[in-house]
Amino acid sequence: MSLSRLSHAPRRSGARRALLALAALPLAGTDALAQAAEDGVTLPELSVVGEAGRSGFGVASPQGSAPSVIEHPVGQVVTQVGRSGTIGDRPATDIGSVLVNSPGVTVRQGNGARDVAISIRGNNARSTGVTKNTVVLEDGFILTQPDGASRFDLVDPRAYSRIDVFRGPQSALFGNYATGGALAFRTRTGREIDGYEIGTDAGSFGYLSNYFTVGGVSGPVEISLFASDARGNGYQDHASYDTQTINLLASYTPTPDNRFTLKVINNQVNADLPARSSLDQFGINPYQRGCAAAATAAPGCTLTGLLANGAYGTRIPVTADEGGFGRKDRRTIVAARWEHDIDAQTTWRTQLGFDERNFNQPFYATSSRGSYPSWNFLTDLTRRGDLFGLPAVGYVALAYNTIDNHITTFNRAPYGGPTLGALIGDQEAVQSNLGGRARTEVALSDQWTGVLGIAAENTTITGRNLAYGYSATARTTTLATTDRSFLNVAPELALVYRPNAAWAFRGRAATGYTTPAASNLFITPAGLPGSNTQLETQENLGFDLGADWTPTENLRLSLTGFYEFFRNELVSQSPGAGLLSYTFNAPASEHRGIEVAADWAFSPGWRAVAAYTFDDQIYTKYTEQLSAGAFTERFDRAGNAIPGVPAHQLLARIGYDQPTGSLAGLGAYVEAVVQDGFFIDNANQLKAPGYTLVNANVHYAADLTGGYAKRISLYAEVRNVFDETYISSAQNLANTLNATSGLQNGAGVLATTPGSVFAGAPRNVVAGMRLSF
């Protein structure tokens, strides 16, 4: 596309001229600039899947359409994880096993089924269920609800062609909650599938996954549909699950300059949950075996005290099986987008989505039930042209989203399945975010590209929580209300220098913000419903400096150093076994580290991949107050490591695929996943140990002739080959005082505190087959 076409564009209506004026400041650039981003600045560090003729967040577009600024953002630190070695030739049981291929990503086991908590640069490493501090998108539609929560139950890795991992503060591009970064999932399009596929994976502990994919193009219509059913018994007692997912992406292109896209996702999950153990219990009985009943429980079984009458008084210790701990959740998303080319250089997109999270979670000492319906609206404009005679790409957006949540919390009573006790909390709240974003990418010369972006957003939270207390004589009611407003501004500046085709150097300064959610405002430090309405917005300022080296098409190396300054960092931890996690602000903290990614095809058929992260996070200003009995003490945590964050992580994989001959399509690889130990308390007294897991895979794929099927894929994998016992999730624990001496309790007390640890899977084998028609 030439710049001359911009000056000779035909005159448009007044409405269209208004839209063009809106984009006048962040003007857009040429295809050459977009190609420059695609060629090196987007950092295709690992398994990159390039797709021609696509724009926006993976929306099918006619050949020749220029990509959106967000498809290939200049100056960002982005890893593109494709299907090879991660999804296409292995049994990818959850999205965590895929995302560890990107540096900067930490994965924690979630609550049942394939639920995982994802953290980018340690910004959500304290969470053990809901993913926070990260914006999640799929095909351009936002999957993060307006309260900042993302869950990965609905994500079946088989549905995707690639995942883009945006690392570092991203609020200038994605708005609220992007302090850690963003994840952009791209489902396989109808063109990629071009037919239909059926597949089955089966393995240890009763694991069975059946899935179906169909896709194709007919005239102006393109459709891809994915459906799956996954179930298993789990490797711990009381850990069986089943989950069903439907994922639809459809597009309709009636004219070359109009494209309509429909997105539908529905997921059901039904899971039994084992109890989280203490570190000592993990050492004795990591998989909670022999824990069917408290009366006959094996050593190391975790018992949870449930109120005998469900309201007050005596607690009866029960196992997870006796308590009927589990989850029954549903997530439904329906969204649509209209994309219109105003002229050859300008594209306008408008999209609207409905997203409901419905949950019933009777696990541990309390039970939560609720419905979180939400709406998400976005309209944006991308323009390619010039700015002061320089090729540029400009982007402006207006976004609004709102969530109306209602959640009730009950005490649990023992026995009889998930028996509910008395109502202890009734919360209603509305949270809304309204903001605008603007971004300009300018080719300053053949070698230099500059980026300037900014976002401004106002968040409002109004709501109330009724907390109920019980005694033998009365019920008490405590009302907590909130009416908060948070105005946040996030600028971004980046500069990229590309002296030749092999090298790219980049620097970036960016900011992010995460407002507290309504649910954070109504959980007290005691782990019960109440008032915590003083929370403030988490803000960070991050600096990235990095280089990318691609001397040949067979070698890619990327190195990034980052330093981020946080103010009022939102940190969550557990006050005790079975209680709700609460959130507090740490006034100041710093995150700094190094990320390395390498991909080397060093000989025909051979390939080595590595992703390494060093992440050092410390409090620089935080005084914690602890109370017990008649004592109250304050402890300076400045200089302490922020709990939940491993300092070192590494994925290293080496494999061979036979390129030619009668064995072409046969391959194998071995990989190691290494994670350092990490503290699980603010005083840095107790540490979860690190681990090294080794996985081995063999796979085969071949085209078929003379039958209905056109291709077959077979694969088998042994995970945790050396059967290491390790911790896959550890919830942070609150430090405590000794009520008799007033001294802070030591590591010995923390090590016996249950409600923290899930063990990871022992050695297991999974194999599968996929047929393409």
Coordinates of C-alpha atoms in Angstrom, one line a residue, residues 532 534-535 568-573 582-586 619 622 624 682:
N532 CA -12.1 -4.1 53.7
Q534 CA -9.9 1.1 52.3
L535 CA -8.0 -0.7 49.5
N568 CA 0.1 -0.1 46.7
E569 CA 0.6 -3.6 45.3
L570 CA -2.4 -5.8 46.0
V571 CA -1.3 -8.9 47.8
S572 CA -3.6 -11.8 48.8
Q573 CA -3.0 -14.4 51.5
Y582 CA -8.1 -11.5 51.9
T583 CA -6.3 -8.7 50.1
F584 CA -4.1 -5.8 51.4
N585 CA -2.0 -3.0 49.9
A586 CA 1.8 -3.2 50.2
Y619 CA 8.9 -5.1 49.5
Y622 CA 5.6 -2.3 54.1
E624 CA 2.7 -5.5 58.9
N682 CA 5.7 -12.1 54.5

